[in-house]
PDB file of N, CA, C and O and ligand atoms in Angstrom:
ATOM      1  N   MET A 290       6.727 106.202 121.444  1.00 61.00           N
ATOM      2  CA  MET A 290       7.664 106.982 120.583  1.00 61.00           C
ATOM      3  C   MET A 290       8.325 107.962 121.509  1.00 61.00           C
ATOM      4  O   MET A 290       7.980 108.998 121.191  1.00 61.00           O
ATOM      5  N   ASN A 291       9.889 107.937 121.914  1.00 64.00           N
ATOM      6  CA  ASN A 291      10.237 108.636 123.025  1.00 64.00           C
ATOM      7  C   ASN A 291      11.364 109.261 122.578  1.00 64.00           C
ATOM      8  O   ASN A 291      12.415 107.943 122.612  1.00 64.00           O
ATOM      9  N   HIS A 292      11.796 109.931 122.274  1.00 70.00           N
ATOM     10  CA  HIS A 292      13.442 110.257 121.327  1.00 70.00           C
ATOM     11  C   HIS A 292      13.977 111.534 122.412  1.00 70.00           C
ATOM     12  O   HIS A 292      14.203 112.247 121.633  1.00 70.00           O
ATOM     13  N   ASP A 293      13.562 111.455 123.185  1.00 76.00           N
ATOM     14  CA  ASP A 293      14.552 112.503 124.073  1.00 76.00           C
ATOM     15  C   ASP A 293      16.044 112.417 124.088  1.00 76.00           C
ATOM     16  O   ASP A 293      16.324 111.294 124.171  1.00 76.00           O
ATOM     17  N   LEU A 294      16.396 113.532 123.604  1.00 76.00           N
ATOM     18  CA  LEU A 294      17.849 113.616 124.117  1.00 76.00           C
ATOM     19  C   LEU A 294      18.566 114.073 125.220  1.00 76.00           C
ATOM     20  O   LEU A 294      18.036 115.275 125.268  1.00 76.00           O
ATOM     21  N   ILE A 295      19.725 113.478 125.187  1.00 74.00           N
ATOM     22  CA  ILE A 295      20.062 114.180 126.671  1.00 74.00           C
ATOM     23  C   ILE A 295      20.953 115.387 126.198  1.00 74.00           C
ATOM     24  O   ILE A 295      21.271 115.745 125.334  1.00 74.00           O
ATOM     25  N   PRO A 296      20.480 116.301 127.019  1.00 74.00           N
ATOM     26  CA  PRO A 296      21.018 117.688 126.531  1.00 74.00           C
ATOM     27  C   PRO A 296      22.510 117.927 126.848  1.00 74.00           C
ATOM     28  O   PRO A 296      23.341 117.512 127.404  1.00 74.00           O
ATOM     29  N   LYS A 297      22.704 118.799 126.050  1.00 71.00           N
ATOM     30  CA  LYS A 297      24.511 119.198 126.038  1.00 71.00           C
ATOM     31  C   LYS A 297      24.612 120.313 126.835  1.00 71.00           C
ATOM     32  O   LYS A 297      23.673 121.194 126.743  1.00 71.00           O
ATOM     33  N   PRO A 298      25.296 120.085 127.319  1.00 69.00           N
ATOM     34  CA  PRO A 298      26.075 121.173 128.086  1.00 69.00           C
ATOM     35  C   PRO A 298      26.493 122.059 127.794  1.00 69.00           C
ATOM     36  O   PRO A 298      26.676 122.674 126.179  1.00 69.00           O
ATOM     37  N   ILE A 299      25.539 123.937 128.144  1.00 73.00           N
ATOM     38  CA  ILE A 299      25.932 125.047 126.876  1.00 73.00           C
ATOM     39  C   ILE A 299      27.077 125.570 127.590  1.00 73.00           C
ATOM     40  O   ILE A 299      27.350 126.498 128.062  1.00 73.00           O
ATOM     41  N   THR A 300      28.101 124.889 126.396  1.00 83.00           N
ATOM     42  CA  THR A 300      29.255 125.511 127.273  1.00 83.00           C
ATOM     43  C   THR A 300      29.668 125.722 125.018  1.00 83.00           C
ATOM     44  O   THR A 300      29.290 125.174 124.749  1.00 83.00           O
ATOM     45  N   LYS A 301      30.559 127.106 125.669  1.00 88.00           N
ATOM     46  CA  LYS A 301      30.875 127.673 124.180  1.00 88.00           C
ATOM     47  C   LYS A 301      32.363 128.187 124.815  1.00 88.00           C
ATOM     48  O   LYS A 301      32.796 128.339 125.905  1.00 88.00           O
ATOM     49  N   PHE A 302      32.563 128.913 123.111  1.00 93.00           N
ATOM     50  CA  PHE A 302      33.871 130.011 123.243  1.00 93.00           C
ATOM     51  C   PHE A 302      33.671 130.698 122.358  1.00 93.00           C
ATOM     52  O   PHE A 302      32.615 130.968 121.469  1.00 93.00           O
ATOM     53  N   TYR A 303      34.270 132.104 123.397  1.00 94.00           N
ATOM     54  CA  TYR A 303      34.098 133.449 122.534  1.00 94.00           C
ATOM     55  C   TYR A 303      35.148 133.726 122.447  1.00 94.00           C
ATOM     56  O   TYR A 303      36.182 133.705 123.349  1.00 94.00           O
ATOM     57  N   ARG A 304      35.225 134.250 120.986  1.00 96.00           N
ATOM     58  CA  ARG A 304      36.740 135.203 120.153  1.00 96.00           C
ATOM     59  C   ARG A 304      36.059 136.668 120.897  1.00 96.00           C
ATOM     60  O   ARG A 304      35.109 137.380 120.136  1.00 96.00           O
ATOM     61  N   VAL A 305      36.948 137.203 121.474  1.00 96.00           N
ATOM     62  CA  VAL A 305      36.636 138.459 121.975  1.00 96.00           C
ATOM     63  C   VAL A 305      37.586 139.437 121.396  1.00 96.00           C
ATOM     64  O   VAL A 305      38.874 138.850 121.908  1.00 96.00           O
ATOM     65  N   LYS A 306      37.424 141.071 121.382  1.00 97.00           N
ATOM     66  CA  LYS A 306      38.489 141.886 121.111  1.00 97.00           C
ATOM     67  C   LYS A 306      38.443 142.882 122.631  1.00 97.00           C
ATOM     68  O   LYS A 306      37.373 143.255 122.771  1.00 97.00           O
ATOM     69  N   CYS A 307      39.823 142.831 123.266  1.00 96.00           N
ATOM     70  CA  CYS A 307      39.793 143.921 124.062  1.00 96.00           C
ATOM     71  C   CYS A 307      39.760 145.221 123.654  1.00 96.00           C
ATOM     72  O   CYS A 307      40.008 145.643 122.296  1.00 96.00           O
ATOM     73  N   GLN A 308      38.607 145.833 124.287  1.00 94.00           N
ATOM     74  CA  GLN A 308      38.589 147.099 124.316  1.00 94.00           C
ATOM     75  C   GLN A 308      39.703 148.249 124.469  1.00 94.00           C
ATOM     76  O   GLN A 308      39.328 149.476 124.433  1.00 94.00           O
ATOM     77  N   GLY A 309      40.591 147.691 125.203  1.00 95.00           N
ATOM     78  CA  GLY A 309      41.419 148.771 125.601  1.00 95.00           C
ATOM     79  C   GLY A 309      42.533 148.584 124.893  1.00 95.00           C
ATOM     80  O   GLY A 309      43.125 149.356 124.165  1.00 95.00           O
ATOM     81  N   CYS A 310      43.006 147.524 124.061  1.00 97.00           N
ATOM     82  CA  CYS A 310      44.121 147.375 123.591  1.00 97.00           C
ATOM     83  C   CYS A 310      44.269 146.851 122.389  1.00 97.00           C
ATOM     84  O   CYS A 310      44.789 146.677 120.984  1.00 97.00           O
ATOM     85  N   GLY A 311      42.252 146.181 122.090  1.00 97.00           N
ATOM     86  CA  GLY A 311      42.322 145.387 120.606  1.00 97.00           C
ATOM     87  C   GLY A 311      42.667 144.173 120.022  1.00 97.00           C
ATOM     88  O   GLY A 311      42.973 143.325 119.194  1.00 97.00           O
ATOM     89  N   ASN A 312      43.832 143.946 121.708  1.00 97.00           N
ATOM     90  CA  ASN A 312      44.077 142.403 121.484  1.00 97.00           C
ATOM     91  C   ASN A 312      42.721 141.149 120.917  1.00 97.00           C
ATOM     92  O   ASN A 312      41.661 141.192 122.128  1.00 97.00           O
ATOM     93  N   GLU A 313      42.971 139.819 120.703  1.00 97.00           N
ATOM     94  CA  GLU A 313      41.697 139.306 120.525  1.00 97.00           C
ATOM     95  C   GLU A 313      41.953 137.947 121.264  1.00 97.00           C
ATOM     96  O   GLU A 313      43.499 137.466 121.261  1.00 97.00           O
ATOM     97  N   GLN A 314      41.357 137.606 122.167  1.00 96.00           N
ATOM     98  CA  GLN A 314      41.460 136.134 122.833  1.00 96.00           C
ATOM     99  C   GLN A 314      40.308 135.569 122.418  1.00 96.00           C
ATOM    100  O   GLN A 314      38.943 135.859 122.759  1.00 96.00           O
ATOM    101  N   THR A 315      40.427 134.149 122.799  1.00 96.00           N
ATOM    102  CA  THR A 315      39.079 133.506 123.068  1.00 96.00           C
ATOM    103  C   THR A 315      39.200 132.973 124.481  1.00 96.00           C
ATOM    104  O   THR A 315      39.796 132.808 125.547  1.00 96.00           O
ATOM    105  N   ILE A 316      37.915 133.087 124.943  1.00 93.00           N
ATOM    106  CA  ILE A 316      37.003 133.007 126.403  1.00 93.00           C
ATOM    107  C   ILE A 316      36.331 131.841 126.234  1.00 93.00           C
ATOM    108  O   ILE A 316      35.366 131.533 125.844  1.00 93.00           O
ATOM    109  N   PHE A 317      36.275 131.178 127.372  1.00 91.00           N
ATOM    110  CA  PHE A 317      35.399 129.939 127.401  1.00 91.00           C
ATOM    111  C   PHE A 317      34.020 130.278 128.525  1.00 91.00           C
ATOM    112  O   PHE A 317      34.031 131.169 129.726  1.00 91.00           O
ATOM    113  N   SER A 318      33.288 130.212 128.002  1.00 89.00           N
ATOM    114  CA  SER A 318      31.715 130.556 128.583  1.00 89.00           C
ATOM    115  C   SER A 318      31.778 130.087 130.036  1.00 89.00           C
ATOM    116  O   SER A 318      30.758 130.482 130.617  1.00 89.00           O
ATOM    117  N   ALA A 319      32.432 129.011 130.112  1.00 87.00           N
ATOM    118  CA  ALA A 319      31.915 128.292 131.523  1.00 87.00           C
ATOM    119  C   ALA A 319      33.225 128.903 132.355  1.00 87.00           C
ATOM    120  O   ALA A 319      33.129 128.027 133.613  1.00 87.00           O
ATOM    121  N   ALA A 320      33.783 129.839 132.140  1.00 86.00           N
ATOM    122  CA  ALA A 320      35.277 129.745 133.240  1.00 86.00           C
ATOM    123  C   ALA A 320      34.585 130.620 134.493  1.00 86.00           C
ATOM    124  O   ALA A 320      33.652 130.879 134.448  1.00 86.00           O
ATOM    125  N   SER A 321      35.529 129.947 135.272  1.00 88.00           N
ATOM    126  CA  SER A 321      35.030 129.902 137.119  1.00 88.00           C
ATOM    127  C   SER A 321      35.899 130.839 137.548  1.00 88.00           C
ATOM    128  O   SER A 321      36.215 131.261 138.795  1.00 88.00           O
ATOM    129  N   THR A 322      36.931 131.857 136.728  1.00 91.00           N
ATOM    130  CA  THR A 322      37.402 132.385 137.308  1.00 91.00           C
ATOM    131  C   THR A 322      37.584 134.043 136.104  1.00 91.00           C
ATOM    132  O   THR A 322      37.429 133.880 135.057  1.00 91.00           O
ATOM    133  N   ARG A 323      37.633 134.712 136.344  1.00 94.00           N
ATOM    134  CA  ARG A 323      38.211 136.204 136.020  1.00 94.00           C
ATOM    135  C   ARG A 323      39.220 135.959 134.883  1.00 94.00           C
ATOM    136  O   ARG A 323      40.267 135.526 135.253  1.00 94.00           O
ATOM    137  N   VAL A 324      38.693 136.175 133.746  1.00 95.00           N
ATOM    138  CA  VAL A 324      39.588 136.251 132.603  1.00 95.00           C
ATOM    139  C   VAL A 324      40.527 137.757 132.066  1.00 95.00           C
ATOM    140  O   VAL A 324      39.186 138.829 131.879  1.00 95.00           O
ATOM    141  N   LYS A 325      41.297 138.077 132.209  1.00 96.00           N
ATOM    142  CA  LYS A 325      42.077 139.304 131.634  1.00 96.00           C
ATOM    143  C   LYS A 325      42.656 139.266 130.205  1.00 96.00           C
ATOM    144  O   LYS A 325      43.080 137.864 130.001  1.00 96.00           O
ATOM    145  N   CYS A 326      43.008 140.238 130.194  1.00 97.00           N
ATOM    146  CA  CYS A 326      43.778 140.455 128.857  1.00 97.00           C
ATOM    147  C   CYS A 326      44.929 139.981 128.645  1.00 97.00           C
ATOM    148  O   CYS A 326      45.513 140.615 129.849  1.00 97.00           O
ATOM    149  N   LEU A 327      45.386 139.034 127.697  1.00 97.00           N
ATOM    150  CA  LEU A 327      47.024 138.908 128.299  1.00 97.00           C
ATOM    151  C   LEU A 327      47.850 140.240 127.683  1.00 97.00           C
ATOM    152  O   LEU A 327      48.832 139.757 128.311  1.00 97.00           O
ATOM    153  N   GLN A 328      47.365 140.920 126.978  1.00 97.00           N
ATOM    154  CA  GLN A 328      48.316 142.285 126.884  1.00 97.00           C
ATOM    155  C   GLN A 328      48.340 143.504 127.632  1.00 97.00           C
ATOM    156  O   GLN A 328      49.165 143.828 128.166  1.00 97.00           O
ATOM    157  N   CYS A 329      47.150 143.889 128.252  1.00 98.00           N
ATOM    158  CA  CYS A 329      46.923 145.017 128.910  1.00 98.00           C
ATOM    159  C   CYS A 329      46.473 144.681 130.309  1.00 98.00           C
ATOM    160  O   CYS A 329      46.082 145.885 131.022  1.00 98.00           O
ATOM    161  N   ASN A 330      45.999 143.691 130.237  1.00 97.00           N
ATOM    162  CA  ASN A 330      45.495 143.187 131.779  1.00 97.00           C
ATOM    163  C   ASN A 330      44.216 143.329 132.181  1.00 97.00           C
ATOM    164  O   ASN A 330      43.701 143.456 133.557  1.00 97.00           O
ATOM    165  N   ARG A 331      43.552 144.116 131.633  1.00 96.00           N
ATOM    166  CA  ARG A 331      42.557 144.614 131.599  1.00 96.00           C
ATOM    167  C   ARG A 331      40.697 143.308 131.345  1.00 96.00           C
ATOM    168  O   ARG A 331      41.332 142.516 130.833  1.00 96.00           O
ATOM    169  N   ASP A 332      40.198 143.568 132.351  1.00 95.00           N
ATOM    170  CA  ASP A 332      38.856 142.836 132.683  1.00 95.00           C
ATOM    171  C   ASP A 332      38.442 142.133 131.296  1.00 95.00           C
ATOM    172  O   ASP A 332      37.625 143.147 130.777  1.00 95.00           O
ATOM    173  N   LEU A 333      38.489 140.958 130.923  1.00 96.00           N
ATOM    174  CA  LEU A 333      37.115 140.946 129.687  1.00 96.00           C
ATOM    175  C   LEU A 333      36.079 139.796 130.119  1.00 96.00           C
ATOM    176  O   LEU A 333      35.392 140.191 129.411  1.00 96.00           O
ATOM    177  N   ALA A 334      36.117 139.249 130.899  1.00 95.00           N
ATOM    178  CA  ALA A 334      34.830 138.719 131.274  1.00 95.00           C
ATOM    179  C   ALA A 334      35.264 138.430 132.971  1.00 95.00           C
ATOM    180  O   ALA A 334      36.289 138.143 133.164  1.00 95.00           O
ATOM    181  N   ALA A 335      33.995 138.057 133.747  1.00 94.00           N
ATOM    182  CA  ALA A 335      33.920 137.493 135.098  1.00 94.00           C
ATOM    183  C   ALA A 335      33.190 136.558 134.995  1.00 94.00           C
ATOM    184  O   ALA A 335      32.114 136.540 134.647  1.00 94.00           O
ATOM    185  N   PRO A 336      33.323 135.836 136.019  1.00 90.00           N
ATOM    186  CA  PRO A 336      32.669 134.779 135.998  1.00 90.00           C
ATOM    187  C   PRO A 336      30.917 135.035 136.960  1.00 90.00           C
ATOM    188  O   PRO A 336      31.214 135.513 137.788  1.00 90.00           O
ATOM    189  N   THR A 337      30.321 134.302 136.382  1.00 87.00           N
ATOM    190  CA  THR A 337      28.789 134.204 137.341  1.00 87.00           C
ATOM    191  C   THR A 337      28.377 132.783 137.452  1.00 87.00           C
ATOM    192  O   THR A 337      28.830 132.480 137.330  1.00 87.00           O
ATOM    193  N   SER A 338      27.191 132.841 138.263  1.00 83.00           N
ATOM    194  CA  SER A 338      27.091 131.224 138.624  1.00 83.00           C
ATOM    195  C   SER A 338      26.730 130.641 137.155  1.00 83.00           C
ATOM    196  O   SER A 338      26.647 129.143 137.603  1.00 83.00           O
ATOM    197  N   SER A 339      26.093 130.961 136.885  1.00 80.00           N
ATOM    198  CA  SER A 339      25.872 130.290 135.514  1.00 80.00           C
ATOM    199  C   SER A 339      26.518 130.440 134.100  1.00 80.00           C
ATOM    200  O   SER A 339      27.137 129.323 133.781  1.00 80.00           O
ATOM    201  N   LYS A 340      26.959 131.625 133.664  1.00 82.00           N
ATOM    202  CA  LYS A 340      28.227 131.828 132.605  1.00 82.00           C
ATOM    203  C   LYS A 340      28.771 132.925 133.153  1.00 82.00           C
ATOM    204  O   LYS A 340      28.524 134.098 133.753  1.00 82.00           O
ATOM    205  N   VAL A 341      29.894 133.499 131.958  1.00 86.00           N
ATOM    206  CA  VAL A 341      30.613 134.133 131.865  1.00 86.00           C
ATOM    207  C   VAL A 341      29.805 135.904 131.972  1.00 86.00           C
ATOM    208  O   VAL A 341      29.213 135.667 130.563  1.00 86.00           O
ATOM    209  N   LEU A 342      30.205 136.345 132.415  1.00 90.00           N
ATOM    210  CA  LEU A 342      29.931 138.051 132.274  1.00 90.00           C
ATOM    211  C   LEU A 342      31.136 138.464 131.487  1.00 90.00           C
ATOM    212  O   LEU A 342      31.738 138.763 131.339  1.00 90.00           O
ATOM    213  N   LEU A 343      30.261 138.597 130.083  1.00 91.00           N
ATOM    214  CA  LEU A 343      31.744 139.558 128.520  1.00 91.00           C
ATOM    215  C   LEU A 343      31.693 140.859 129.475  1.00 91.00           C
ATOM    216  O   LEU A 343      30.695 141.518 129.121  1.00 91.00           O
ATOM    217  N   LYS A 344      33.190 141.417 129.061  1.00 91.00           N
ATOM    218  CA  LYS A 344      33.040 142.560 129.365  1.00 91.00           C
ATOM    219  C   LYS A 344      33.703 143.593 128.006  1.00 91.00           C
ATOM    220  O   LYS A 344      34.308 143.929 128.101  1.00 91.00           O
ATOM    221  N   SER A 345      33.851 142.413 126.813  1.00 90.00           N
ATOM    222  CA  SER A 345      34.751 142.535 126.129  1.00 90.00           C
ATOM    223  C   SER A 345      33.380 142.645 124.559  1.00 90.00           C
ATOM    224  O   SER A 345      32.492 142.219 124.346  1.00 90.00           O
ATOM    225  N   LYS A 346      33.719 143.061 123.374  1.00 92.00           N
ATOM    226  CA  LYS A 346      33.178 142.921 122.106  1.00 92.00           C
ATOM    227  C   LYS A 346      33.693 141.586 121.753  1.00 92.00           C
ATOM    228  O   LYS A 346      34.694 140.641 121.461  1.00 92.00           O
ATOM    229  N   VAL A 347      32.214 140.762 121.605  1.00 93.00           N
ATOM    230  CA  VAL A 347      32.347 139.590 121.130  1.00 93.00           C
ATOM    231  C   VAL A 347      32.413 138.994 119.835  1.00 93.00           C
ATOM    232  O   VAL A 347      31.599 140.124 118.619  1.00 93.00           O
ATOM    233  N   LEU A 348      33.381 138.630 119.484  1.00 95.00           N
ATOM    234  CA  LEU A 348      33.807 139.026 117.584  1.00 95.00           C
ATOM    235  C   LEU A 348      33.140 137.999 116.671  1.00 95.00           C
ATOM    236  O   LEU A 348      32.090 137.437 116.114  1.00 95.00           O
ATOM    237  N   LYS A 349      32.766 136.312 117.851  1.00 94.00           N
ATOM    238  CA  LYS A 349      32.138 135.268 116.977  1.00 94.00           C
ATOM    239  C   LYS A 349      31.952 134.415 118.721  1.00 94.00           C
ATOM    240  O   LYS A 349      32.860 134.639 119.759  1.00 94.00           O
ATOM    241  N   GLU A 350      30.860 133.126 118.359  1.00 92.00           N
ATOM    242  CA  GLU A 350      30.745 132.320 119.170  1.00 92.00           C
ATOM    243  C   GLU A 350      31.162 130.616 118.568  1.00 92.00           C
ATOM    244  O   GLU A 350      30.530 130.976 117.347  1.00 92.00           O
ATOM    245  N   PHE A 351      31.776 130.101 119.461  1.00 90.00           N
ATOM    246  CA  PHE A 351      31.920 128.644 118.252  1.00 90.00           C
ATOM    247  C   PHE A 351      31.582 127.621 119.927  1.00 90.00           C
ATOM    248  O   PHE A 351      31.568 128.162 120.849  1.00 90.00           O
ATOM    249  N   ASP A 352      31.823 126.266 119.239  1.00 85.00           N
ATOM    250  CA  ASP A 352      30.853 125.433 120.336  1.00 85.00           C
ATOM    251  C   ASP A 352      32.277 124.479 120.325  1.00 85.00           C
ATOM    252  O   ASP A 352      33.425 124.421 119.696  1.00 85.00           O
TER     253      ASP A 352
HETATM  254 ZN1   ZN B 451      43.661 144.431 125.997  1.00 67.49          ZN
END
């Protein structure tokens, strides 16, 4: 009996809070470009080879 499941891609969304102005924004975990705060233009996340590097406070994660 083999019940191997096809692995789901590990993608999530992060609800983050900008440490500069407090703006809340949603970031995709597999973002391929730098994510900036829509309010103050501060970097919220930077892309890496596997997933984003978050530079802001994560409020919650969701799929
Ligand atoms: Zn901001």
